[in-house]
Short mmCIF file of C-alpha atoms and ligand atoms in Angstrom, two decimals:
data_model
loop_
_atom_site.label_atom_id
_atom_site.label_comp_id
_atom_site.label_asym_id
_atom_site.label_seq_id
_atom_site.Cartn_x
_atom_site.Cartn_y
_atom_site.Cartn_z
CA MET A 1 -37.81 12.87 -31.02
CA PRO A 2 -34.88 13.57 -28.66
CA ARG A 3 -33.74 17.18 -28.69
CA GLU A 4 -30.32 16.36 -30.29
CA ASP A 5 -32.01 14.54 -33.16
CA CYS A 6 -34.33 17.44 -33.64
CA TYR A 7 -31.32 19.79 -33.91
CA SER A 8 -29.66 17.46 -36.41
CA VAL A 9 -32.79 17.38 -38.56
CA LEU A 10 -33.05 21.17 -38.44
CA LEU A 11 -29.39 21.51 -39.31
CA ALA A 12 -29.77 19.10 -42.23
CA LEU A 13 -32.79 21.04 -43.48
CA PHE A 14 -30.86 24.29 -43.17
CA VAL A 15 -27.91 22.91 -45.16
CA LEU A 16 -30.29 21.50 -47.78
CA CYS A 17 -32.01 24.85 -48.05
CA ILE A 18 -28.68 26.69 -48.51
CA TRP A 19 -27.66 24.17 -51.16
CA LEU A 20 -31.00 24.43 -52.97
CA CYS A 21 -30.81 28.21 -52.92
CA SER A 22 -27.31 28.16 -54.31
CA VAL A 23 -28.15 25.94 -57.27
CA ALA A 24 -31.82 26.73 -57.88
CA GLY A 25 -31.84 30.10 -59.60
CA LEU A 26 -29.30 32.12 -61.48
CA GLU A 27 -27.68 34.23 -58.73
CA ASN A 28 -24.29 34.15 -60.41
CA GLY A 29 -23.65 37.84 -59.89
CA LEU A 30 -22.61 38.27 -63.52
CA ALA A 31 -23.60 40.64 -66.33
CA ARG A 32 -24.53 43.52 -64.03
CA THR A 33 -24.22 45.50 -67.26
CA PRO A 34 -24.65 43.92 -70.71
CA PRO A 35 -21.55 41.94 -71.77
CA LEU A 36 -19.27 43.30 -74.49
CA GLY A 37 -17.21 41.09 -76.73
CA TRP A 38 -16.83 39.24 -79.98
CA MET A 39 -18.42 36.10 -81.41
CA ALA A 40 -17.53 34.20 -84.54
CA PHE A 41 -20.83 33.15 -86.02
CA GLU A 42 -22.38 35.72 -88.34
CA ARG A 43 -19.06 36.54 -89.99
CA PHE A 44 -17.26 33.19 -89.94
CA ARG A 45 -20.25 30.83 -89.92
CA CYS A 46 -19.19 27.20 -89.99
CA VAL A 47 -16.08 27.25 -92.15
CA THR A 48 -14.18 24.11 -91.27
CA ASP A 49 -11.74 23.80 -94.18
CA CYS A 50 -8.59 25.43 -92.86
CA VAL A 51 -6.56 24.39 -95.88
CA LYS A 52 -8.69 26.32 -98.31
CA PHE A 53 -9.68 29.11 -95.90
CA PRO A 54 -6.95 29.43 -93.31
CA ARG A 55 -8.01 32.94 -92.24
CA ASP A 56 -11.71 32.21 -91.97
CA CYS A 57 -12.00 28.72 -90.56
CA ILE A 58 -13.23 28.11 -87.02
CA SER A 59 -9.90 27.31 -85.42
CA GLU A 60 -7.71 28.29 -82.51
CA SER A 61 -5.81 30.71 -84.73
CA LEU A 62 -8.98 32.72 -85.47
CA PHE A 63 -9.68 33.16 -81.76
CA MET A 64 -6.05 33.87 -80.87
CA ARG A 65 -5.83 36.45 -83.64
CA THR A 66 -9.06 38.04 -82.46
CA ALA A 67 -7.90 38.13 -78.84
CA ASP A 68 -4.66 39.81 -79.96
CA LEU A 69 -6.55 42.40 -82.01
CA LEU A 70 -9.11 43.13 -79.31
CA VAL A 71 -6.20 44.29 -77.21
CA SER A 72 -3.86 45.83 -79.79
CA GLU A 73 -6.60 47.73 -81.66
CA GLY A 74 -8.00 49.29 -78.50
CA TYR A 75 -11.30 47.36 -78.26
CA SER A 76 -10.56 45.84 -74.86
CA ALA A 77 -9.72 49.30 -73.49
CA VAL A 78 -13.31 50.40 -74.14
CA GLY A 79 -14.81 47.26 -72.60
CA TYR A 80 -15.01 44.45 -75.19
CA GLU A 81 -13.85 41.43 -73.22
CA TYR A 82 -15.56 38.15 -74.15
CA VAL A 83 -14.08 36.08 -77.00
CA ILE A 84 -16.83 33.61 -77.83
CA ILE A 85 -16.56 30.49 -79.94
CA ASP A 86 -19.88 29.77 -81.64
CA ASP A 87 -20.91 26.52 -83.34
CA CYS A 88 -18.62 24.12 -85.23
CA TRP A 89 -15.85 23.76 -82.68
CA MET A 90 -16.58 20.17 -81.69
CA GLU A 91 -15.59 16.73 -82.80
CA ARG A 92 -18.64 14.93 -84.14
CA ARG A 93 -18.65 12.46 -81.24
CA ARG A 94 -18.02 12.54 -77.53
CA ASN A 95 -15.01 10.80 -76.07
CA GLU A 96 -15.96 7.12 -76.16
CA ILE A 97 -14.86 6.41 -72.63
CA THR A 98 -15.37 9.60 -70.65
CA LYS A 99 -18.27 10.86 -72.80
CA GLU A 100 -16.78 14.34 -72.65
CA LEU A 101 -17.15 16.79 -75.48
CA MET A 102 -14.00 17.27 -77.52
CA PRO A 103 -12.86 20.19 -79.65
CA ASP A 104 -12.03 19.36 -83.26
CA ARG A 105 -8.48 18.01 -83.00
CA GLU A 106 -7.26 19.43 -86.30
CA ARG A 107 -8.56 22.94 -85.78
CA PHE A 108 -7.96 23.14 -82.02
CA PRO A 109 -4.84 20.97 -81.81
CA ARG A 110 -3.74 22.28 -78.42
CA GLY A 111 -7.17 21.86 -76.81
CA LEU A 112 -9.45 24.37 -75.18
CA ASN A 113 -7.45 24.82 -71.98
CA PHE A 114 -4.64 26.16 -74.10
CA LEU A 115 -6.97 28.59 -75.90
CA SER A 116 -8.74 29.59 -72.73
CA ASP A 117 -5.38 30.35 -71.04
CA TYR A 118 -4.28 32.34 -74.08
CA ILE A 119 -7.43 34.45 -73.95
CA HIS A 120 -7.24 34.89 -70.18
CA ASN A 121 -3.58 35.90 -70.36
CA LYS A 122 -4.64 38.77 -72.58
CA GLY A 123 -6.96 39.96 -69.80
CA LEU A 124 -10.01 38.76 -71.74
CA LYS A 125 -12.73 36.19 -71.05
CA PHE A 126 -13.61 32.98 -72.81
CA GLY A 127 -17.05 32.04 -74.17
CA LEU A 128 -18.23 28.78 -75.70
CA TYR A 129 -21.28 27.59 -77.63
CA HIS A 130 -23.36 24.54 -76.90
CA ASP A 131 -26.87 23.25 -77.63
CA ILE A 132 -29.53 21.97 -75.25
CA GLY A 133 -30.81 19.38 -77.75
CA GLU A 134 -29.44 16.37 -79.59
CA LYS A 135 -27.05 18.22 -81.90
CA THR A 136 -25.71 21.72 -82.46
CA CYS A 137 -27.57 23.84 -85.01
CA MET A 138 -25.00 23.18 -87.73
CA HIS A 139 -25.33 19.41 -87.07
CA LEU A 140 -21.62 19.18 -86.45
CA GLY A 141 -21.46 18.27 -82.82
CA PRO A 142 -23.38 16.47 -80.11
CA GLY A 143 -25.89 18.46 -78.05
CA ALA A 144 -26.09 18.46 -74.27
CA ASN A 145 -29.16 16.26 -73.96
CA GLY A 146 -28.45 13.55 -71.41
CA TYR A 147 -25.13 15.12 -70.39
CA TYR A 148 -25.93 18.37 -68.62
CA ALA A 149 -23.77 17.71 -65.56
CA LYS A 150 -20.89 16.31 -67.57
CA ASP A 151 -20.88 19.20 -70.04
CA ALA A 152 -21.19 21.86 -67.36
CA GLU A 153 -18.20 20.31 -65.58
CA THR A 154 -16.24 20.10 -68.81
CA PHE A 155 -16.95 23.77 -69.51
CA ALA A 156 -15.85 24.67 -65.98
CA ASN A 157 -12.66 22.62 -66.44
CA TRP A 158 -11.93 24.62 -69.59
CA ASN A 159 -12.37 27.80 -67.54
CA VAL A 160 -15.25 29.02 -69.66
CA ASP A 161 -16.69 32.39 -68.59
CA TYR A 162 -19.72 32.60 -70.88
CA VAL A 163 -21.96 29.85 -72.23
CA LYS A 164 -24.17 30.39 -75.26
CA LEU A 165 -26.76 27.61 -75.13
CA ASP A 166 -28.64 27.16 -78.38
CA GLY A 167 -31.89 25.25 -78.87
CA CYS A 168 -31.77 23.14 -82.04
CA PHE A 169 -32.88 19.48 -82.26
CA ILE A 170 -35.18 19.61 -79.27
CA LYS A 171 -37.84 17.05 -80.15
CA ASN A 172 -39.40 15.79 -76.91
CA ILE A 173 -37.42 18.28 -74.84
CA ASN A 174 -39.33 20.77 -72.71
CA LEU A 175 -37.25 23.92 -72.84
CA ASP A 176 -38.89 25.31 -69.70
CA ILE A 177 -37.39 22.38 -67.83
CA ALA A 178 -34.19 21.87 -69.80
CA TYR A 179 -32.72 25.39 -69.68
CA PRO A 180 -33.16 25.73 -65.90
CA ALA A 181 -31.71 22.24 -65.45
CA PHE A 182 -28.58 23.05 -67.44
CA GLY A 183 -28.27 26.34 -65.54
CA ARG A 184 -28.37 24.45 -62.23
CA GLU A 185 -25.51 22.25 -63.42
CA LEU A 186 -23.52 25.34 -64.33
CA ASN A 187 -24.15 26.72 -60.83
CA LYS A 188 -23.09 23.46 -59.23
CA THR A 189 -19.65 23.68 -60.82
CA GLY A 190 -18.97 26.75 -58.67
CA ARG A 191 -17.46 28.56 -61.68
CA PRO A 192 -19.34 31.76 -62.55
CA MET A 193 -20.32 31.58 -66.21
CA VAL A 194 -22.59 34.05 -67.98
CA TYR A 195 -25.58 31.98 -69.09
CA SER A 196 -26.84 33.09 -72.50
CA CYS A 197 -30.00 31.24 -73.48
CA SER A 198 -31.57 30.97 -76.92
CA TRP A 199 -34.63 29.57 -75.12
CA PRO A 200 -37.31 32.17 -76.05
CA TYR A 201 -36.28 32.18 -79.69
CA TYR A 202 -37.44 28.57 -79.94
CA GLN A 203 -40.83 29.15 -78.32
CA LYS A 204 -44.12 30.67 -79.49
CA HIS A 205 -45.03 32.13 -76.12
CA PRO A 206 -41.92 32.45 -73.99
CA ASN A 207 -42.35 32.79 -70.26
CA TYR A 208 -39.90 35.64 -69.69
CA LYS A 209 -40.46 35.64 -65.97
CA LEU A 210 -39.12 32.10 -65.82
CA ILE A 211 -36.37 32.79 -68.35
CA LYS A 212 -35.14 35.77 -66.37
CA LYS A 213 -34.90 33.63 -63.27
CA HIS A 214 -32.42 31.31 -64.94
CA CYS A 215 -30.54 33.20 -67.65
CA ASN A 216 -28.32 36.27 -67.84
CA LEU A 217 -29.19 36.82 -71.51
CA TRP A 218 -31.87 35.59 -73.83
CA ARG A 219 -32.17 35.72 -77.59
CA PHE A 220 -35.62 36.94 -78.60
CA ALA A 221 -35.25 37.46 -82.36
CA ASP A 222 -34.04 35.76 -85.54
CA ASP A 223 -30.37 35.35 -86.31
CA ILE A 224 -28.96 38.72 -87.26
CA ARG A 225 -27.62 39.15 -90.79
CA ASP A 226 -25.25 41.66 -92.27
CA SER A 227 -27.93 44.00 -93.63
CA PHE A 228 -30.08 46.98 -92.77
CA ASP A 229 -33.14 44.85 -93.42
CA SER A 230 -32.16 42.37 -90.76
CA VAL A 231 -31.31 45.09 -88.23
CA SER A 232 -34.62 46.85 -88.79
CA LYS A 233 -36.57 43.57 -88.52
CA THR A 234 -34.96 42.89 -85.16
CA MET A 235 -35.85 46.41 -84.04
CA PHE A 236 -39.44 45.84 -85.12
CA LYS A 237 -39.65 42.55 -83.28
CA TYR A 238 -38.47 44.30 -80.11
CA TYR A 239 -40.95 47.12 -80.67
CA LYS A 240 -43.85 44.66 -80.96
CA GLU A 241 -42.90 42.92 -77.73
CA GLN A 242 -41.28 45.75 -75.84
CA HIS A 243 -43.88 45.85 -73.12
CA ASN A 244 -42.93 42.35 -72.10
CA LEU A 245 -39.25 42.53 -72.94
CA THR A 246 -38.50 45.71 -71.00
CA LYS A 247 -40.23 44.37 -67.90
CA HIS A 248 -37.74 41.61 -67.30
CA ALA A 249 -34.40 43.15 -68.25
CA GLY A 250 -32.14 44.87 -65.72
CA PRO A 251 -28.77 44.32 -64.02
CA GLY A 252 -27.90 40.63 -64.42
CA ASN A 253 -30.55 39.93 -67.09
CA TRP A 254 -30.67 41.30 -70.62
CA ASN A 255 -32.58 40.96 -73.86
CA ASP A 256 -30.21 39.78 -76.57
CA PRO A 257 -31.02 41.01 -80.11
CA ASP A 258 -27.93 39.12 -81.38
CA MET A 259 -24.53 40.29 -82.60
CA LEU A 260 -23.36 43.67 -83.84
CA VAL A 261 -22.73 43.19 -87.55
CA LEU A 262 -20.71 46.40 -87.97
CA GLY A 263 -17.48 46.02 -89.86
CA ASN A 264 -18.49 43.48 -92.49
CA TYR A 265 -19.81 43.81 -96.04
CA ARG A 266 -23.38 44.95 -96.39
CA LEU A 267 -24.24 47.21 -93.48
CA GLY A 268 -23.53 50.74 -94.69
CA TYR A 269 -22.19 53.54 -92.54
CA GLU A 270 -25.61 55.00 -91.67
CA ALA A 271 -27.05 51.61 -90.77
CA SER A 272 -23.94 50.84 -88.72
CA ARG A 273 -24.61 53.95 -86.65
CA LEU A 274 -28.21 52.84 -86.38
CA GLN A 275 -27.47 49.36 -85.10
CA LEU A 276 -25.01 50.64 -82.53
CA ALA A 277 -27.34 53.37 -81.23
CA ILE A 278 -30.40 51.13 -80.96
CA TRP A 279 -28.48 48.26 -79.34
CA ALA A 280 -27.31 50.82 -76.74
CA ILE A 281 -30.91 51.98 -76.21
CA LEU A 282 -31.99 48.36 -75.73
CA ALA A 283 -29.25 47.69 -73.16
CA ALA A 284 -28.18 44.84 -75.42
CA PRO A 285 -24.98 42.85 -75.20
CA LEU A 286 -22.52 44.43 -77.63
CA ILE A 287 -21.01 41.35 -79.19
CA MET A 288 -19.24 42.09 -82.47
CA THR A 289 -18.91 39.58 -85.27
CA ASN A 290 -16.33 40.76 -87.79
CA ASP A 291 -12.74 40.40 -88.85
CA LEU A 292 -11.02 42.87 -86.56
CA GLN A 293 -8.08 43.05 -88.93
CA THR A 294 -10.15 44.49 -91.75
CA VAL A 295 -12.66 46.74 -89.96
CA ARG A 296 -12.55 50.13 -91.68
CA PRO A 297 -11.33 53.04 -89.52
CA GLU A 298 -14.67 54.88 -89.50
CA ILE A 299 -16.48 51.73 -88.33
CA LYS A 300 -13.81 51.04 -85.72
CA LYS A 301 -14.36 54.56 -84.44
CA LEU A 302 -18.09 53.85 -84.10
CA LEU A 303 -17.46 50.56 -82.30
CA GLN A 304 -15.14 52.33 -79.88
CA ASN A 305 -17.39 55.30 -79.20
CA ARG A 306 -17.17 55.54 -75.41
CA ALA A 307 -20.22 57.80 -75.07
CA ILE A 308 -22.46 55.26 -76.82
CA ILE A 309 -20.93 52.32 -75.00
CA GLY A 310 -21.61 54.37 -71.85
CA VAL A 311 -25.31 54.51 -72.70
CA ASP A 312 -25.36 50.75 -73.28
CA GLN A 313 -23.59 50.16 -69.96
CA ASP A 314 -25.63 52.70 -68.04
CA PRO A 315 -25.74 51.63 -64.37
CA LEU A 316 -29.48 52.20 -64.00
CA GLY A 317 -29.90 49.21 -66.30
CA ILE A 318 -33.31 50.30 -67.57
CA PRO A 319 -33.82 49.14 -71.15
CA GLY A 320 -35.25 51.73 -73.53
CA ARG A 321 -38.21 51.54 -75.86
CA CYS A 322 -39.59 52.90 -79.06
CA VAL A 323 -42.03 55.63 -78.02
CA TYR A 324 -43.09 56.98 -81.38
CA ILE A 325 -43.50 55.74 -84.93
CA ALA A 326 -44.89 57.83 -87.77
CA GLY A 327 -44.03 57.28 -91.40
CA SER A 328 -40.30 56.79 -91.64
CA ILE A 329 -39.58 58.28 -88.24
CA GLN A 330 -39.09 56.31 -85.06
CA ILE A 331 -38.06 57.70 -81.69
CA TRP A 332 -36.34 55.45 -79.19
CA VAL A 333 -35.80 56.61 -75.62
CA ARG A 334 -33.84 55.26 -72.66
CA PRO A 335 -33.61 56.69 -69.12
CA VAL A 336 -29.98 56.96 -68.08
CA MET A 337 -27.69 58.51 -65.46
CA PRO A 338 -26.98 61.12 -64.19
CA PHE A 339 -29.80 62.52 -62.09
CA ASN A 340 -30.06 66.22 -61.30
CA ASN A 341 -30.42 67.53 -57.73
CA MET A 342 -34.19 66.91 -57.83
CA GLY A 343 -33.81 63.27 -58.85
CA VAL A 344 -34.70 63.78 -62.52
CA HIS A 345 -32.81 61.33 -64.74
CA SER A 346 -31.16 61.92 -68.11
CA TYR A 347 -32.38 60.54 -71.41
CA ALA A 348 -30.67 58.94 -74.37
CA VAL A 349 -32.83 59.61 -77.43
CA ALA A 350 -32.39 58.08 -80.88
CA PHE A 351 -34.23 59.54 -83.88
CA VAL A 352 -34.43 56.97 -86.65
CA ASN A 353 -35.23 57.45 -90.33
CA ILE A 354 -36.14 53.94 -91.38
CA GLY A 355 -36.36 55.29 -94.94
CA ASN A 356 -39.37 53.46 -96.28
CA TYR A 357 -42.00 56.12 -96.61
CA GLU A 358 -43.45 58.28 -99.37
CA PRO A 359 -43.09 60.95 -100.62
CA CYS A 360 -39.36 60.40 -100.49
CA PRO A 361 -38.37 57.05 -99.05
CA LEU A 362 -34.63 57.42 -99.42
CA CYS A 363 -34.19 61.07 -98.52
CA PRO A 364 -32.75 62.61 -95.39
CA LEU A 365 -35.61 63.88 -93.23
CA THR A 366 -35.86 66.90 -91.00
CA TYR A 367 -37.79 66.18 -87.87
CA GLU A 368 -38.78 68.48 -85.05
CA ILE A 369 -40.46 67.80 -81.75
CA VAL A 370 -41.32 69.76 -78.61
CA LEU A 371 -39.28 68.02 -75.95
CA GLU A 372 -42.00 67.68 -73.33
CA ARG A 373 -43.79 65.36 -75.75
CA LEU A 374 -40.98 62.90 -75.12
CA GLY A 375 -41.44 63.20 -71.37
CA LEU A 376 -38.58 65.67 -70.88
CA GLN A 377 -40.16 67.92 -68.28
CA ASN A 378 -37.35 69.38 -66.21
CA ASN A 379 -38.30 73.08 -66.09
CA MET A 380 -34.73 74.30 -65.95
CA GLY A 381 -34.01 72.38 -69.13
CA TYR A 382 -31.49 69.87 -70.40
CA ARG A 383 -27.96 70.15 -71.73
CA VAL A 384 -27.69 68.20 -74.95
CA ILE A 385 -24.79 66.37 -76.57
CA ASP A 386 -24.62 64.50 -79.86
CA LEU A 387 -23.49 61.04 -78.79
CA PHE A 388 -21.69 60.51 -82.09
CA VAL A 389 -19.67 63.72 -81.54
CA PRO A 390 -19.74 63.84 -77.76
CA ILE A 391 -17.35 66.75 -77.35
CA GLN A 392 -19.93 69.11 -78.81
CA ASP A 393 -22.37 70.66 -76.35
CA LEU A 394 -25.44 71.53 -78.39
CA GLY A 395 -26.78 73.88 -75.71
CA LEU A 396 -29.64 74.15 -73.25
CA PHE A 397 -33.15 73.05 -74.21
CA LYS A 398 -36.29 73.67 -72.14
CA PRO A 399 -39.29 71.29 -72.19
CA LYS A 400 -41.30 73.64 -74.42
CA ASP A 401 -38.43 74.11 -76.89
CA LYS A 402 -38.47 72.47 -80.26
CA PHE A 403 -35.66 70.04 -80.91
CA ILE A 404 -34.78 69.78 -84.59
CA THR A 405 -32.73 67.03 -86.15
CA ARG A 406 -31.95 65.91 -89.68
CA ILE A 407 -31.70 62.16 -90.15
CA ASN A 408 -30.17 60.31 -93.08
CA PRO A 409 -32.08 57.39 -94.64
CA SER A 410 -31.53 54.06 -92.87
CA GLY A 411 -29.86 56.19 -90.27
CA VAL A 412 -30.07 57.67 -86.84
CA THR A 413 -29.21 60.73 -84.80
CA PHE A 414 -28.49 60.06 -81.17
CA PHE A 415 -28.46 62.53 -78.29
CA LYS A 416 -28.12 62.63 -74.55
CA PHE A 417 -30.29 65.07 -72.61
CA THR A 418 -28.94 65.77 -69.12
CA PRO A 419 -31.23 67.71 -66.76
CA VAL A 420 -29.72 70.81 -65.19
CA ASP A 421 -30.06 71.35 -61.45
CA ILE A 422 -33.05 73.20 -60.05
CA TYR A 423 -32.27 76.07 -57.61
C1 GLA B 501 -28.40 29.30 -84.39
C2 GLA B 501 -28.14 30.52 -83.53
C3 GLA B 501 -26.99 31.34 -84.10
C4 GLA B 501 -25.74 30.47 -84.21
C5 GLA B 501 -26.05 29.23 -85.02
C6 GLA B 501 -24.89 28.27 -84.99
O1 GLA B 501 -28.87 29.63 -85.63
O2 GLA B 501 -29.28 31.31 -83.40
O3 GLA B 501 -26.73 32.47 -83.30
O4 GLA B 501 -25.30 30.15 -82.93
O5 GLA B 501 -27.20 28.55 -84.53
O6 GLA B 501 -25.16 27.11 -85.66
#
């Protein structure tokens, strides 16, 4: 082969390689810390009758109202930024000619570019639901099957920043091929979109190594419900699989235990603290689902607790784990910043009273532990703060000291242990 031809072939191979690299894996640079935001589903479900339920129906006004409140009620100032439309936003059929997806014309009369601009003008980001299969989970709209490129382009044209891709109606679809394929189409659009995959939830034996390569987030547990029972089941599911789940999460890739249900009807105050603390330990996305106009002040204060959000967003990005279970007590631990001068990291530690154990299932429990048993071995000790009341310094604790805490039923106490410098 003449030398010029050889150069051309090499150049072509080089360009091909660059192109393949840019569309093959995730590499979107997003979700370096877990995303914070709001999603409609658990609270607003699939209400489509805006005449009977004007405040609750899935419509542009719900998302505009929520965007307004995220800003005016101080949620955006502490980091909540994604406004995510879940299921039930679509027309039942694609556009007959272009085959594009269409938002329901009655409930989104000005289209999704209008809504997306509205959300962006508030300084927030726009998320949208879709399904990898034949239909969305609520049967209301067409799924992406057969239209990955078209739908990815449509999402990019709507300036979507976050895609939740569900996995209903997947007969004859291999999820291990489909989710990466849709992700490649998202990459090809050139618009960075957080890729949230429900992929493992629909599989018996998920391949997390593969999932991590293609998704920023992945749902690993059942749909969350507004109850302590549901929160504790999700925690237990994580606990059972934590060896595998913690291995793959880190900056850019996170386990998603589903939405924060704080601020609704059935999750009491103690359990609200519990969900928030454990989601922060897990390095989970903090995606609320509630009516921001009616969230009670004490729950709003929890949701806006900067110290706990700080644990969730910790730059080390190491997800925590449950290190101890006995009776009603669980201890969950996460390594966090800062380090001391000898490179010893801090710890966030949550003591849980799951409240299901004799002799007194529903009583507050006093629990004490020698700190070194939790791995806290910095000889000079740790300064401790209560993350729910972060202005209080609880003092200096050495590894051999006993730490005593009293935990309400279905509740949690949550502390940060920061190692002091060694001289
Ligand atoms: C599934 C998902 C939920 C929600 C609904 C919408 O159940 O797991 O999070 O998106 O579909 O129909």
